[in-house]
Amino acid sequence: MGTIPRFGEVDSFYMDFLLELWYGECEVNEMEFSLNGKRYEVIRFLGKGKGGYSYLVTDGAGRYTLKKIHHEPCDYYTFGDKLGSELRDYETLRNVGIPMPELLDVDHSQERLLKTFIDGDTINVLVKEDGMMPEYY
């Protein structure tokens, strides 16, 4: 494989999408992902965390969050099985009653998760800006 092409100012969604295309990790067909054989069209890139990329996607009937696990190094965290860790953490938080998006589907072979999409600020933003409300607990 050659070197990564240089890009000018590019929206972060398209930059991430282009890099995924360059590395062969994203299907080209109109910016779609598949999860257990079902196709989801990407509406927009939501963000990148230590364990994966999150996208707002649709199946034509609803909007969801699709998380694609990545295997990039993280200076402050050591991973073993990222997908397994994600699923264990989800169960732990759910079992103690913390409200969060519902896990709808898991594609173990492609390391992708599908969750309900909740529009609004992330928990990090709410805490940082003192926006937490009693009904969130």
CSV table of C-alpha atoms in Angstrom, one decimal:
chain,number,residue,atom,x,y,z
A,1,MET,CA,0.0,0.0,0.0
A,2,GLY,CA,1.3,3.5,-0.8
A,3,THR,CA,1.4,6.6,1.4
A,4,ILE,CA,-1.7,8.3,2.6
A,5,PRO,CA,-2.7,11.2,0.3
A,6,ARG,CA,-2.6,14.7,1.6
A,7,PHE,CA,-6.0,16.4,2.1
A,8,GLY,CA,-6.8,20.1,2.6
A,9,GLU,CA,-9.4,21.3,5.0
A,10,VAL,CA,-11.9,18.4,5.1
A,11,ASP,CA,-14.9,17.9,7.3
A,12,SER,CA,-13.9,15.3,10.0
A,13,PHE,CA,-16.6,12.9,8.9
A,14,TYR,CA,-15.3,12.8,5.3
A,15,MET,CA,-11.7,12.6,6.5
A,16,ASP,CA,-12.4,9.6,8.7
A,17,PHE,CA,-14.5,8.1,5.9
A,18,LEU,CA,-11.7,8.6,3.4
A,19,LEU,CA,-9.1,7.1,5.7
A,20,GLU,CA,-11.3,4.1,6.3
A,21,LEU,CA,-11.7,3.7,2.5
A,22,TRP,CA,-7.9,4.0,2.1
A,23,TYR,CA,-7.3,1.3,4.7
A,24,GLY,CA,-10.2,-0.8,3.2
A,25,GLU,CA,-12.3,-0.8,6.4
A,26,CYS,CA,-15.5,0.7,5.0
A,27,GLU,CA,-17.8,-0.3,2.2
A,28,VAL,CA,-17.8,2.1,-0.6
A,29,ASN,CA,-21.5,1.6,-1.6
A,30,GLU,CA,-22.9,5.1,-0.9
A,31,MET,CA,-21.3,5.2,2.6
A,32,GLU,CA,-23.0,2.1,4.0
A,33,PHE,CA,-22.1,-0.4,6.7
A,34,SER,CA,-23.5,-3.8,7.1
A,35,LEU,CA,-24.3,-5.4,10.4
A,36,ASN,CA,-25.2,-9.1,10.4
A,37,GLY,CA,-26.2,-8.8,6.8
A,38,LYS,CA,-28.5,-5.8,7.2
A,39,ARG,CA,-27.4,-2.5,5.4
A,40,TYR,CA,-27.3,0.9,7.1
A,41,GLU,CA,-26.7,4.1,5.3
A,42,VAL,CA,-24.4,6.6,7.1
A,43,ILE,CA,-26.1,9.9,7.8
A,44,ARG,CA,-23.0,11.4,9.6
A,45,PHE,CA,-20.0,10.7,11.7
A,46,LEU,CA,-20.7,11.2,15.4
A,47,GLY,CA,-17.3,10.8,16.9
A,48,LYS,CA,-14.3,8.7,17.8
A,49,GLY,CA,-13.5,7.2,21.2
A,50,LYS,CA,-10.7,5.1,22.5
A,51,GLY,CA,-12.4,1.9,21.3
A,52,GLY,CA,-14.2,2.8,18.1
A,53,TYR,CA,-15.9,5.2,15.6
A,54,SER,CA,-19.6,6.0,16.0
A,55,TYR,CA,-21.9,6.9,13.1
A,56,LEU,CA,-25.5,8.0,12.9
A,57,VAL,CA,-27.0,5.5,10.5
A,58,THR,CA,-30.4,4.6,9.1
A,59,ASP,CA,-32.1,1.5,7.7
A,60,GLY,CA,-34.8,3.7,6.1
A,61,ALA,CA,-37.2,3.1,9.0
A,62,GLY,CA,-35.2,4.5,12.0
A,63,ARG,CA,-32.0,6.2,13.1
A,64,TYR,CA,-29.4,4.4,15.1
A,65,THR,CA,-25.8,4.7,16.4
A,66,LEU,CA,-23.5,2.2,14.7
A,67,LYS,CA,-20.2,1.8,16.6
A,68,LYS,CA,-17.3,0.3,14.6
A,69,ILE,CA,-14.5,-1.0,16.9
A,70,HIS,CA,-11.0,0.2,15.8
A,71,HIS,CA,-7.7,-1.2,16.7
A,72,GLU,CA,-5.6,1.9,16.9
A,73,PRO,CA,-3.1,2.2,19.8
A,74,CYS,CA,-4.2,4.2,22.8
A,75,ASP,CA,-1.4,5.7,25.0
A,76,TYR,CA,-3.4,5.6,28.2
A,77,TYR,CA,-5.3,2.3,27.9
A,78,THR,CA,-4.4,-1.3,27.1
A,79,PHE,CA,-7.0,-3.4,25.4
A,80,GLY,CA,-7.4,-7.1,25.0
A,81,ASP,CA,-10.7,-8.0,23.4
A,82,LYS,CA,-12.2,-4.5,22.7
A,83,LEU,CA,-15.6,-5.9,21.6
A,84,GLY,CA,-15.8,-8.1,24.6
A,85,SER,CA,-14.9,-5.2,26.9
A,86,GLU,CA,-17.5,-3.0,25.3
A,87,LEU,CA,-20.2,-5.7,25.9
A,88,ARG,CA,-19.1,-6.4,29.5
A,89,ASP,CA,-19.1,-2.7,30.3
A,90,TYR,CA,-22.5,-2.3,28.7
A,91,GLU,CA,-23.9,-5.1,30.9
A,92,THR,CA,-22.3,-3.7,34.0
A,93,LEU,CA,-23.8,-0.3,33.5
A,94,ARG,CA,-27.2,-1.7,32.5
A,95,ASN,CA,-27.3,-4.0,35.6
A,96,VAL,CA,-26.7,-1.1,38.0
A,97,GLY,CA,-29.5,0.9,36.4
A,98,ILE,CA,-27.6,3.6,34.5
A,99,PRO,CA,-29.8,4.9,31.7
A,100,MET,CA,-28.1,4.6,28.3
A,101,PRO,CA,-28.9,3.7,24.7
A,102,GLU,CA,-30.2,0.2,24.2
A,103,LEU,CA,-27.9,-2.3,22.5
A,104,LEU,CA,-29.9,-3.6,19.6
A,105,ASP,CA,-27.5,-5.8,17.7
A,106,VAL,CA,-23.9,-7.1,17.7
A,107,ASP,CA,-21.9,-8.3,14.7
A,108,HIS,CA,-19.0,-10.2,16.3
A,109,SER,CA,-17.3,-11.0,13.0
A,110,GLN,CA,-17.1,-7.3,11.9
A,111,GLU,CA,-16.8,-5.9,15.5
A,112,ARG,CA,-19.8,-3.6,15.1
A,113,LEU,CA,-22.5,-2.6,17.5
A,114,LEU,CA,-25.9,-1.1,16.8
A,115,LYS,CA,-27.6,1.0,19.5
A,116,THR,CA,-30.6,3.3,19.8
A,117,PHE,CA,-29.7,6.9,18.8
A,118,ILE,CA,-30.4,9.6,21.4
A,119,ASP,CA,-30.1,13.1,20.0
A,120,GLY,CA,-28.5,15.7,22.2
A,121,ASP,CA,-25.3,16.3,24.1
A,122,THR,CA,-23.0,13.5,25.2
A,123,ILE,CA,-22.7,12.7,28.9
A,124,ASN,CA,-19.2,14.3,28.9
A,125,VAL,CA,-20.7,17.6,27.7
A,126,LEU,CA,-23.6,17.5,30.2
A,127,VAL,CA,-21.2,16.9,33.1
A,128,LYS,CA,-18.7,19.5,32.0
A,129,GLU,CA,-21.3,22.1,31.5
A,130,ASP,CA,-23.3,21.2,34.6
A,131,GLY,CA,-26.2,20.2,32.5
A,132,MET,CA,-27.1,17.0,34.4
A,133,MET,CA,-30.8,16.8,35.5
A,134,PRO,CA,-32.3,14.5,38.1
A,135,GLU,CA,-34.2,12.4,35.5
A,136,TYR,CA,-30.8,11.4,34.0
A,137,TYR,CA,-29.9,9.5,37.1
